[in-house]
PDB file of C-alpha atoms in Angstrom:
ATOM      1  CA  UNK B   1      20.343 -17.632  -8.201  1.00 66.00           C
ATOM      2  CA  UNK B   2      16.814 -17.924  -6.541  1.00 74.00           C
ATOM      3  CA  UNK B   3      14.630 -14.713  -5.836  1.00 75.00           C
ATOM      4  CA  UNK B   4      15.216 -15.416  -2.279  1.00 72.00           C
ATOM      5  CA  UNK B   5      18.872 -15.495  -2.414  1.00 75.00           C
ATOM      6  CA  UNK B   6      19.082 -12.457  -4.534  1.00 79.00           C
ATOM      7  CA  UNK B   7      16.939 -10.532  -2.089  1.00 81.00           C
ATOM      8  CA  UNK B   8      18.932 -11.818   1.137  1.00 81.00           C
ATOM      9  CA  UNK B   9      22.324 -10.358   0.169  1.00 72.00           C
ATOM     10  CA  UNK B  10      24.681  -9.385   2.955  1.00 70.00           C
ATOM     11  CA  UNK B  11      23.437  -5.709   3.394  1.00 65.00           C
ATOM     12  CA  UNK B  12      19.824  -6.946   3.797  1.00 71.00           C
ATOM     13  CA  UNK B  13      20.925  -9.485   6.329  1.00 72.00           C
ATOM     14  CA  UNK B  14      22.882  -6.647   8.255  1.00 58.00           C
ATOM     15  CA  UNK B  15      19.999  -4.226   8.056  1.00 68.00           C
ATOM     16  CA  UNK B  16      17.875  -6.970   9.914  1.00 68.00           C
ATOM     17  CA  UNK B  17      20.567  -6.976  12.696  1.00 58.00           C
ATOM     18  CA  UNK B  18      20.688  -3.296  12.909  1.00 57.00           C
ATOM     19  CA  UNK B  19      17.215  -2.397  12.831  1.00 64.00           C
ATOM     20  CA  UNK B  20      14.438  -3.724  14.735  1.00 66.00           C
ATOM     21  CA  UNK B  21      10.796  -3.874  13.638  1.00 69.00           C
ATOM     22  CA  UNK B  22       9.731  -0.243  13.342  1.00 67.00           C
ATOM     23  CA  UNK B  23       7.236   1.161  16.109  1.00 64.00           C
ATOM     24  CA  UNK B  24       6.583   3.726  13.550  1.00 59.00           C
ATOM     25  CA  UNK B  25       8.247   5.344  10.654  1.00 54.00           C
ATOM     26  CA  UNK B  26      11.869   4.863  10.142  1.00 76.00           C
ATOM     27  CA  UNK B  27      12.149   6.210   6.565  1.00 85.00           C
ATOM     28  CA  UNK B  28      10.116   8.715   5.100  1.00 88.00           C
ATOM     29  CA  UNK B  29       9.891   9.910   1.217  1.00 90.00           C
ATOM     30  CA  UNK B  30       7.550  12.476  -0.430  1.00 92.00           C
ATOM     31  CA  UNK B  31       6.990  13.258  -3.880  1.00 93.00           C
ATOM     32  CA  UNK B  32       4.638  15.805  -5.760  1.00 95.00           C
ATOM     33  CA  UNK B  33       2.980  14.536  -9.052  1.00 96.00           C
ATOM     34  CA  UNK B  34       1.430  16.302 -11.881  1.00 96.00           C
ATOM     35  CA  UNK B  35      -1.855  14.680 -12.265  1.00 96.00           C
ATOM     36  CA  UNK B  36      -3.431  17.072 -14.750  1.00 95.00           C
ATOM     37  CA  UNK B  37      -3.440  14.482 -17.717  1.00 94.00           C
ATOM     38  CA  UNK B  38      -4.640  11.711 -15.201  1.00 95.00           C
ATOM     39  CA  UNK B  39      -7.645  13.652 -13.991  1.00 95.00           C
ATOM     40  CA  UNK B  40      -8.575  14.449 -17.681  1.00 95.00           C
ATOM     41  CA  UNK B  41      -8.019  10.790 -18.140  1.00 94.00           C
ATOM     42  CA  UNK B  42     -10.397   9.919 -15.309  1.00 95.00           C
ATOM     43  CA  UNK B  43     -13.008  12.427 -16.470  1.00 95.00           C
ATOM     44  CA  UNK B  44     -13.284  10.712 -19.847  1.00 94.00           C
ATOM     45  CA  UNK B  45     -13.891   7.251 -18.043  1.00 93.00           C
ATOM     46  CA  UNK B  46     -16.586   8.989 -16.161  1.00 93.00           C
ATOM     47  CA  UNK B  47     -18.158  10.193 -19.396  1.00 94.00           C
ATOM     48  CA  UNK B  48     -17.995   6.579 -20.505  1.00 92.00           C
ATOM     49  CA  UNK B  49     -20.009   5.615 -17.415  1.00 91.00           C
ATOM     50  CA  UNK B  50     -17.035   3.960 -15.834  1.00 91.00           C
ATOM     51  CA  UNK B  51     -16.652   4.819 -11.907  1.00 92.00           C
ATOM     52  CA  UNK B  52     -12.894   5.361 -11.965  1.00 94.00           C
ATOM     53  CA  UNK B  53     -11.192   7.278  -9.179  1.00 95.00           C
ATOM     54  CA  UNK B  54      -7.696   8.775  -8.592  1.00 96.00           C
ATOM     55  CA  UNK B  55      -7.162   6.374  -5.745  1.00 96.00           C
ATOM     56  CA  UNK B  56      -7.891   3.508  -8.104  1.00 96.00           C
ATOM     57  CA  UNK B  57      -5.380   4.668 -10.518  1.00 96.00           C
ATOM     58  CA  UNK B  58      -2.588   5.422  -7.961  1.00 97.00           C
ATOM     59  CA  UNK B  59      -3.104   1.943  -6.495  1.00 97.00           C
ATOM     60  CA  UNK B  60      -2.741   0.450  -9.818  1.00 96.00           C
ATOM     61  CA  UNK B  61       0.377   2.457 -10.713  1.00 96.00           C
ATOM     62  CA  UNK B  62       2.051   1.376  -7.508  1.00 97.00           C
ATOM     63  CA  UNK B  63       1.397  -2.315  -7.808  1.00 96.00           C
ATOM     64  CA  UNK B  64       2.605  -2.210 -11.382  1.00 96.00           C
ATOM     65  CA  UNK B  65       5.640   0.001 -10.502  1.00 96.00           C
ATOM     66  CA  UNK B  66       6.603  -2.721  -7.695  1.00 97.00           C
ATOM     67  CA  UNK B  67       5.914  -5.629  -9.801  1.00 95.00           C
ATOM     68  CA  UNK B  68       7.991  -4.306 -12.793  1.00 94.00           C
ATOM     69  CA  UNK B  69      10.628  -1.980 -11.352  1.00 95.00           C
ATOM     70  CA  UNK B  70      11.002  -2.674  -7.548  1.00 95.00           C
ATOM     71  CA  UNK B  71      10.365  -6.356  -6.745  1.00 95.00           C
ATOM     72  CA  UNK B  72      12.365  -5.773  -3.447  1.00 94.00           C
ATOM     73  CA  UNK B  73       9.360  -3.741  -2.104  1.00 95.00           C
ATOM     74  CA  UNK B  74       7.473  -6.923  -2.334  1.00 96.00           C
ATOM     75  CA  UNK B  75       9.101  -8.554   0.560  1.00 94.00           C
ATOM     76  CA  UNK B  76       8.652  -9.195   4.217  1.00 90.00           C
ATOM     77  CA  UNK B  77      10.808 -10.411   6.861  1.00 86.00           C
ATOM     78  CA  UNK B  78      10.306 -13.703   8.409  1.00 85.00           C
ATOM     79  CA  UNK B  79      12.567 -15.432  10.753  1.00 84.00           C
ATOM     80  CA  UNK B  80      15.454 -13.206   9.854  1.00 84.00           C
ATOM     81  CA  UNK B  81      15.135 -13.659   6.233  1.00 88.00           C
ATOM     82  CA  UNK B  82      13.139 -11.625   3.360  1.00 91.00           C
ATOM     83  CA  UNK B  83      10.286 -13.786   1.965  1.00 91.00           C
ATOM     84  CA  UNK B  84       9.122 -12.479  -1.415  1.00 94.00           C
ATOM     85  CA  UNK B  85       5.568 -12.670  -2.238  1.00 94.00           C
ATOM     86  CA  UNK B  86       4.211 -14.223  -5.386  1.00 93.00           C
ATOM     87  CA  UNK B  87       1.900 -11.314  -5.997  1.00 94.00           C
ATOM     88  CA  UNK B  88       1.383  -7.610  -5.213  1.00 96.00           C
ATOM     89  CA  UNK B  89      -1.392  -7.660  -2.582  1.00 96.00           C
ATOM     90  CA  UNK B  90      -2.654  -4.192  -1.364  1.00 96.00           C
ATOM     91  CA  UNK B  91      -4.586  -3.184   1.625  1.00 95.00           C
ATOM     92  CA  UNK B  92      -6.777   0.022   1.216  1.00 95.00           C
ATOM     93  CA  UNK B  93      -7.779   2.066   4.342  1.00 90.00           C
ATOM     94  CA  UNK B  94     -11.566   2.547   4.105  1.00 88.00           C
ATOM     95  CA  UNK B  95     -13.592   5.214   6.266  1.00 81.00           C
ATOM     96  CA  UNK B  96     -16.720   3.734   7.564  1.00 77.00           C
ATOM     97  CA  UNK B  97     -19.944   5.961   7.954  1.00 76.00           C
ATOM     98  CA  UNK B  98     -19.444   5.635  11.795  1.00 71.00           C
ATOM     99  CA  UNK B  99     -16.168   7.063  11.480  1.00 71.00           C
ATOM    100  CA  UNK B 100     -14.152   3.881  12.273  1.00 72.00           C
ATOM    101  CA  UNK B 101     -11.439   2.914  10.035  1.00 77.00           C
ATOM    102  CA  UNK B 102     -11.735  -0.475   8.242  1.00 81.00           C
ATOM    103  CA  UNK B 103      -9.751  -1.831   5.216  1.00 87.00           C
ATOM    104  CA  UNK B 104     -10.088  -3.923   2.073  1.00 92.00           C
ATOM    105  CA  UNK B 105      -7.531  -6.130   0.331  1.00 94.00           C
ATOM    106  CA  UNK B 106      -6.934  -6.501  -3.408  1.00 95.00           C
ATOM    107  CA  UNK B 107      -5.095  -9.581  -4.120  1.00 94.00           C
ATOM    108  CA  UNK B 108      -2.805  -9.771  -7.272  1.00 94.00           C
ATOM    109  CA  UNK B 109      -3.604  -5.989  -8.021  1.00 94.00           C
ATOM    110  CA  UNK B 110      -0.547  -5.812 -10.562  1.00 94.00           C
ATOM    111  CA  UNK B 111      -2.515  -8.288 -12.863  1.00 92.00           C
ATOM    112  CA  UNK B 112      -5.673  -6.199 -13.183  1.00 93.00           C
ATOM    113  CA  UNK B 113      -6.671  -3.880 -15.567  1.00 93.00           C
ATOM    114  CA  UNK B 114      -8.086  -0.447 -14.349  1.00 94.00           C
ATOM    115  CA  UNK B 115     -11.812  -1.356 -15.081  1.00 92.00           C
ATOM    116  CA  UNK B 116     -11.127  -4.633 -13.257  1.00 92.00           C
ATOM    117  CA  UNK B 117      -9.657  -3.156 -10.432  1.00 94.00           C
ATOM    118  CA  UNK B 118     -12.322  -0.594 -10.102  1.00 94.00           C
ATOM    119  CA  UNK B 119     -15.019  -3.166 -10.122  1.00 94.00           C
ATOM    120  CA  UNK B 120     -13.471  -5.147  -7.332  1.00 94.00           C
ATOM    121  CA  UNK B 121     -12.731  -2.075  -5.171  1.00 94.00           C
ATOM    122  CA  UNK B 122     -16.295  -0.774  -5.485  1.00 92.00           C
ATOM    123  CA  UNK B 123     -17.646  -3.924  -4.367  1.00 92.00           C
ATOM    124  CA  UNK B 124     -15.175  -4.670  -1.427  1.00 91.00           C
ATOM    125  CA  UNK B 125     -15.540  -0.909  -0.246  1.00 90.00           C
ATOM    126  CA  UNK B 126     -19.350  -1.211  -0.165  1.00 88.00           C
ATOM    127  CA  UNK B 127     -19.109  -4.350   1.689  1.00 86.00           C
ATOM    128  CA  UNK B 128     -16.647  -2.734   4.111  1.00 82.00           C
ATOM    129  CA  UNK B 129     -18.800   0.270   4.789  1.00 80.00           C
ATOM    130  CA  UNK B 130     -21.823  -2.077   5.588  1.00 76.00           C
ATOM    131  CA  UNK B 131     -19.535  -3.929   8.068  1.00 70.00           C
ATOM    132  CA  UNK B 132     -19.425  -7.136   5.865  1.00 67.00           C
ATOM    133  CA  UNK B 133     -15.805  -7.087   4.945  1.00 66.00           C
ATOM    134  CA  UNK B 134     -13.799 -10.129   6.050  1.00 65.00           C
ATOM    135  CA  UNK B 135     -10.342  -8.615   5.905  1.00 65.00           C
ATOM    136  CA  UNK B 136      -8.879  -8.755   9.486  1.00 63.00           C
ATOM    137  CA  UNK B 137     -12.581  -8.279  10.754  1.00 62.00           C
ATOM    138  CA  UNK B 138     -12.464 -11.555  12.929  1.00 63.00           C
ATOM    139  CA  UNK B 139      -9.348 -10.593  14.623  1.00 66.00           C
ATOM    140  CA  UNK B 140     -10.642  -7.012  15.166  1.00 68.00           C
ATOM    141  CA  UNK B 141     -13.790  -8.037  16.724  1.00 71.00           C
ATOM    142  CA  UNK B 142     -12.194 -10.359  19.090  1.00 75.00           C
ATOM    143  CA  UNK B 143      -9.690  -8.047  20.401  1.00 73.00           C
ATOM    144  CA  UNK B 144     -11.948  -5.064  20.806  1.00 71.00           C
ATOM    145  CA  UNK B 145     -14.246  -7.306  23.172  1.00 77.00           C
ATOM    146  CA  UNK B 146     -11.500  -8.284  25.538  1.00 81.00           C
ATOM    147  CA  UNK B 147     -10.845  -6.070  28.625  1.00 81.00           C
ATOM    148  CA  UNK B 148      -7.774  -4.020  29.149  1.00 76.00           C
ATOM    149  CA  UNK B 149      -5.030  -5.206  29.917  1.00 78.00           C
ATOM    150  CA  UNK B 150      -5.773  -8.557  28.493  1.00 82.00           C
ATOM    151  CA  UNK B 151      -6.390  -6.816  25.150  1.00 82.00           C
ATOM    152  CA  UNK B 152      -2.965  -5.576  25.249  1.00 80.00           C
ATOM    153  CA  UNK B 153      -1.359  -9.097  26.184  1.00 86.00           C
ATOM    154  CA  UNK B 154      -3.338 -10.593  23.159  1.00 83.00           C
ATOM    155  CA  UNK B 155      -2.053  -8.080  20.527  1.00 80.00           C
ATOM    156  CA  UNK B 156       1.328  -8.550  21.739  1.00 83.00           C
ATOM    157  CA  UNK B 157       1.058 -12.313  21.480  1.00 89.00           C
ATOM    158  CA  UNK B 158      -0.463 -12.002  18.047  1.00 85.00           C
ATOM    159  CA  UNK B 159       2.341  -9.685  16.906  1.00 83.00           C
ATOM    160  CA  UNK B 160       4.992 -12.129  18.664  1.00 88.00           C
ATOM    161  CA  UNK B 161       3.421 -15.350  16.788  1.00 90.00           C
ATOM    162  CA  UNK B 162       2.765 -13.773  13.338  1.00 88.00           C
ATOM    163  CA  UNK B 163       5.371 -11.073  12.932  1.00 85.00           C
ATOM    164  CA  UNK B 164       8.211 -12.583  15.014  1.00 84.00           C
ATOM    165  CA  UNK B 165       7.923 -16.340  14.474  1.00 88.00           C
ATOM    166  CA  UNK B 166       5.863 -16.217  11.063  1.00 87.00           C
ATOM    167  CA  UNK B 167       2.821 -18.210  12.220  1.00 89.00           C
ATOM    168  CA  UNK B 168      -0.602 -18.317  11.200  1.00 90.00           C
ATOM    169  CA  UNK B 169      -3.360 -17.998  13.802  1.00 87.00           C
ATOM    170  CA  UNK B 170      -6.488 -19.493  11.859  1.00 86.00           C
ATOM    171  CA  UNK B 171      -8.738 -18.878  15.090  1.00 80.00           C
ATOM    172  CA  UNK B 172      -8.071 -15.222  14.641  1.00 79.00           C
ATOM    173  CA  UNK B 173      -7.836 -14.999  10.922  1.00 80.00           C
ATOM    174  CA  UNK B 174      -4.492 -13.537  10.712  1.00 86.00           C
ATOM    175  CA  UNK B 175      -1.114 -14.657   9.289  1.00 87.00           C
ATOM    176  CA  UNK B 176       2.280 -13.154   8.871  1.00 88.00           C
ATOM    177  CA  UNK B 177       1.040 -11.669   5.381  1.00 89.00           C
ATOM    178  CA  UNK B 178      -2.451 -10.410   6.428  1.00 88.00           C
ATOM    179  CA  UNK B 179      -1.802  -6.871   5.175  1.00 90.00           C
ATOM    180  CA  UNK B 180      -0.253  -7.728   1.897  1.00 94.00           C
ATOM    181  CA  UNK B 181       2.712  -5.792   0.092  1.00 96.00           C
ATOM    182  CA  UNK B 182       1.601  -2.109   1.188  1.00 96.00           C
ATOM    183  CA  UNK B 183      -1.028  -0.037   2.689  1.00 95.00           C
ATOM    184  CA  UNK B 184      -2.509   2.838   0.658  1.00 96.00           C
ATOM    185  CA  UNK B 185      -4.417   5.693   2.619  1.00 95.00           C
ATOM    186  CA  UNK B 186      -6.243   8.460   0.882  1.00 94.00           C
ATOM    187  CA  UNK B 187      -5.908  11.355   3.252  1.00 93.00           C
ATOM    188  CA  UNK B 188      -7.339  13.707   0.707  1.00 92.00           C
ATOM    189  CA  UNK B 189     -10.676  12.564   1.440  1.00 89.00           C
ATOM    190  CA  UNK B 190     -10.497  14.111   5.084  1.00 88.00           C
ATOM    191  CA  UNK B 191      -8.842  17.226   3.727  1.00 89.00           C
ATOM    192  CA  UNK B 192      -5.219  16.622   4.184  1.00 90.00           C
ATOM    193  CA  UNK B 193      -2.873  17.741   1.483  1.00 92.00           C
ATOM    194  CA  UNK B 194       0.135  15.847   2.960  1.00 91.00           C
ATOM    195  CA  UNK B 195       0.157  13.053   5.597  1.00 89.00           C
ATOM    196  CA  UNK B 196       3.220  11.185   7.029  1.00 87.00           C
ATOM    197  CA  UNK B 197       2.315   7.526   7.425  1.00 87.00           C
ATOM    198  CA  UNK B 198       3.444   5.187  10.307  1.00 81.00           C
ATOM    199  CA  UNK B 199       4.339   1.503   9.752  1.00 84.00           C
ATOM    200  CA  UNK B 200       1.997  -0.698  11.814  1.00 76.00           C
ATOM    201  CA  UNK B 201       4.195  -2.994  14.456  1.00 73.00           C
ATOM    202  CA  UNK B 202       1.735  -5.589  14.086  1.00 74.00           C
ATOM    203  CA  UNK B 203       1.937  -5.848  10.173  1.00 82.00           C
ATOM    204  CA  UNK B 204       4.663  -7.176   8.030  1.00 87.00           C
ATOM    205  CA  UNK B 205       4.066  -4.605   5.330  1.00 91.00           C
ATOM    206  CA  UNK B 206       7.488  -2.830   4.159  1.00 91.00           C
ATOM    207  CA  UNK B 207       5.569   0.330   2.970  1.00 94.00           C
ATOM    208  CA  UNK B 208       2.654   2.691   3.837  1.00 94.00           C
ATOM    209  CA  UNK B 209       1.553   5.079   1.272  1.00 96.00           C
ATOM    210  CA  UNK B 210      -0.619   8.157   1.869  1.00 96.00           C
ATOM    211  CA  UNK B 211      -2.183  10.162  -0.977  1.00 96.00           C
ATOM    212  CA  UNK B 212      -3.138  13.748  -0.171  1.00 95.00           C
ATOM    213  CA  UNK B 213      -5.381  16.426  -1.735  1.00 95.00           C
ATOM    214  CA  UNK B 214      -5.091  17.541  -5.330  1.00 96.00           C
ATOM    215  CA  UNK B 215      -4.512  21.273  -5.495  1.00 95.00           C
ATOM    216  CA  UNK B 216      -4.007  23.620  -8.505  1.00 96.00           C
ATOM    217  CA  UNK B 217      -0.717  25.141  -8.321  1.00 95.00           C
ATOM    218  CA  UNK B 218       1.964  27.325 -10.365  1.00 96.00           C
ATOM    219  CA  UNK B 219       4.643  25.104 -11.712  1.00 94.00           C
ATOM    220  CA  UNK B 220       7.271  25.264 -14.363  1.00 94.00           C
ATOM    221  CA  UNK B 221       5.827  23.140 -17.186  1.00 92.00           C
ATOM    222  CA  UNK B 222       7.523  22.856 -20.521  1.00 91.00           C
ATOM    223  CA  UNK B 223       9.816  25.628 -19.697  1.00 93.00           C
ATOM    224  CA  UNK B 224       6.760  28.028 -18.650  1.00 95.00           C
ATOM    225  CA  UNK B 225       4.946  28.923 -15.659  1.00 96.00           C
ATOM    226  CA  UNK B 226       1.533  27.097 -15.761  1.00 96.00           C
ATOM    227  CA  UNK B 227      -1.298  26.149 -13.396  1.00 97.00           C
ATOM    228  CA  UNK B 228      -1.147  22.337 -13.033  1.00 96.00           C
ATOM    229  CA  UNK B 229      -2.888  19.750 -10.867  1.00 97.00           C
ATOM    230  CA  UNK B 230      -0.695  18.642  -8.272  1.00 97.00           C
ATOM    231  CA  UNK B 231      -0.800  15.610  -5.943  1.00 96.00           C
ATOM    232  CA  UNK B 232       1.472  14.810  -2.918  1.00 96.00           C
ATOM    233  CA  UNK B 233       2.415  11.242  -2.246  1.00 96.00           C
ATOM    234  CA  UNK B 234       4.168  10.304   1.140  1.00 95.00           C
ATOM    235  CA  UNK B 235       5.720   6.880   2.079  1.00 94.00           C
ATOM    236  CA  UNK B 236       7.058   5.458   5.078  1.00 92.00           C
ATOM    237  CA  UNK B 237       9.245   2.404   4.539  1.00 92.00           C
ATOM    238  CA  UNK B 238      10.955  -0.382   6.549  1.00 91.00           C
ATOM    239  CA  UNK B 239      14.589  -0.003   6.321  1.00 89.00           C
ATOM    240  CA  UNK B 240      15.397  -3.646   7.210  1.00 88.00           C
ATOM    241  CA  UNK B 241      13.648  -4.310   3.768  1.00 90.00           C
ATOM    242  CA  UNK B 242      14.518  -1.553   1.467  1.00 89.00           C
ATOM    243  CA  UNK B 243      16.527   1.537   1.234  1.00 89.00           C
ATOM    244  CA  UNK B 244      16.008   4.902   0.204  1.00 89.00           C
ATOM    245  CA  UNK B 245      16.957   4.118  -3.575  1.00 92.00           C
ATOM    246  CA  UNK B 246      14.236   1.556  -3.792  1.00 94.00           C
ATOM    247  CA  UNK B 247      11.479   4.272  -2.832  1.00 92.00           C
ATOM    248  CA  UNK B 248      13.190   6.653  -5.266  1.00 93.00           C
ATOM    249  CA  UNK B 249      12.699   3.908  -8.126  1.00 95.00           C
ATOM    250  CA  UNK B 250       9.439   3.536  -7.294  1.00 95.00           C
ATOM    251  CA  UNK B 251       8.674   7.243  -7.486  1.00 94.00           C
ATOM    252  CA  UNK B 252      10.475   7.400 -10.711  1.00 95.00           C
ATOM    253  CA  UNK B 253       8.217   4.465 -11.856  1.00 95.00           C
ATOM    254  CA  UNK B 254       5.141   6.436 -10.986  1.00 95.00           C
ATOM    255  CA  UNK B 255       6.255   9.703 -12.894  1.00 94.00           C
ATOM    256  CA  UNK B 256       6.957   7.645 -15.881  1.00 94.00           C
ATOM    257  CA  UNK B 257       3.737   5.818 -15.855  1.00 93.00           C
ATOM    258  CA  UNK B 258       1.602   8.827 -15.429  1.00 92.00           C
ATOM    259  CA  UNK B 259       2.658   9.984 -18.922  1.00 89.00           C
ATOM    260  CA  UNK B 260       0.857   6.953 -20.294  1.00 88.00           C
ATOM    261  CA  UNK B 261      -2.563   6.646 -18.621  1.00 89.00           C
ATOM    262  CA  UNK B 262      -3.899   4.782 -21.708  1.00 87.00           C
ATOM    263  CA  UNK B 263      -1.639   1.621 -20.765  1.00 88.00           C
ATOM    264  CA  UNK B 264      -3.860   1.265 -17.579  1.00 90.00           C
ATOM    265  CA  UNK B 265      -6.486  -0.462 -19.661  1.00 84.00           C
ATOM    266  CA  UNK B 266      -4.062  -2.010 -22.179  1.00 69.00           C
ATOM    267  CA  UNK B 267      -2.986  -5.583 -22.369  1.00 49.00           C
ATOM    268  CA  UNK B 268       0.681  -5.741 -21.250  1.00 56.00           C
ATOM    269  CA  UNK B 269       3.097  -8.709 -20.774  1.00 55.00           C
ATOM    270  CA  UNK B 270       2.000 -10.556 -17.772  1.00 53.00           C
ATOM    271  CA  UNK B 271      -0.705  -8.190 -17.177  1.00 49.00           C
ATOM    272  CA  UNK B 272      -4.518  -9.313 -17.853  1.00 46.00           C
TER     273      UNK B 272
END
C-alpha cells in the first residue's frame, strides 16, 4: 500500500466532505512543557558561541516529531485527496522592525542538525528583516498594490486556483504548498504567555503552532513541589487532514524528545 493510499482512508475521505476549508481554527490543542533542561542546554550552547534559541529547538523538535511519529500531519488536501509531502518544510513568522509580519521557510527541517538549522534561520531572518526574503514576497507585493475591491477578488482567485484546484501561479510566486507543513509563530517575543492560532484560508497547512512565553512556575516534579521553567505551546489543526489523536501523538513526541536534548546535534537514522 502506498503512502497516498494509507493516508486516504475512508475516514479521511469522509472528513473532506463533512468539513470545508477552515476559515479559522477548527480544532485547538494546548500543552505545557517543562523546558528547564532545554534552557540549560541552550545556555551551554551559547557559552560555546553558538547562537541557539528556544524557537530553533522547538522548530526542530516539531519537524522531527512529525517526520518520525506523525507523518499524517505532513499532508495537505488537493482535489479531494490527501497529498503527502516528501519533506517537512516549515514557515516561521518573523516580525520586521517596522512592525509588519513576514515569514521565512525552512525546507527539509527534519534533516537538519540544530547547528545547521540555526545557521539557516539566522540568515533567513536577517534577510526577512531587511526586506530581502523571497518567501511569498512577490505575491504580497502585488496584492497590496492593487486597490480594493480588486485586491479581494485577486486573493479569492489565488485561493481558488491554488487551494481548491491545486494549481501553481508562477507569476505570483505561489503554489498549493507555498507555506509547507506547518507554521510556527513565537508569541512569547511580544509578551503573550498563550496564543490561539488560526488556520489561514489561503494556505494548505494542516497545522499552525504558537509558542508562548517561558515562565517560572511551581509544579510537581519527581514527586515534590519545585520551581520549573514552563512553556505553553498551542496548535490549530485542520480536521479534514488529522484528528485530535494525531495532535496528541505530536505533543507526546515533544515531551519525549525534550528529555534528550543532546540528540538534536547527534546523527540519527535519516537525519544529517
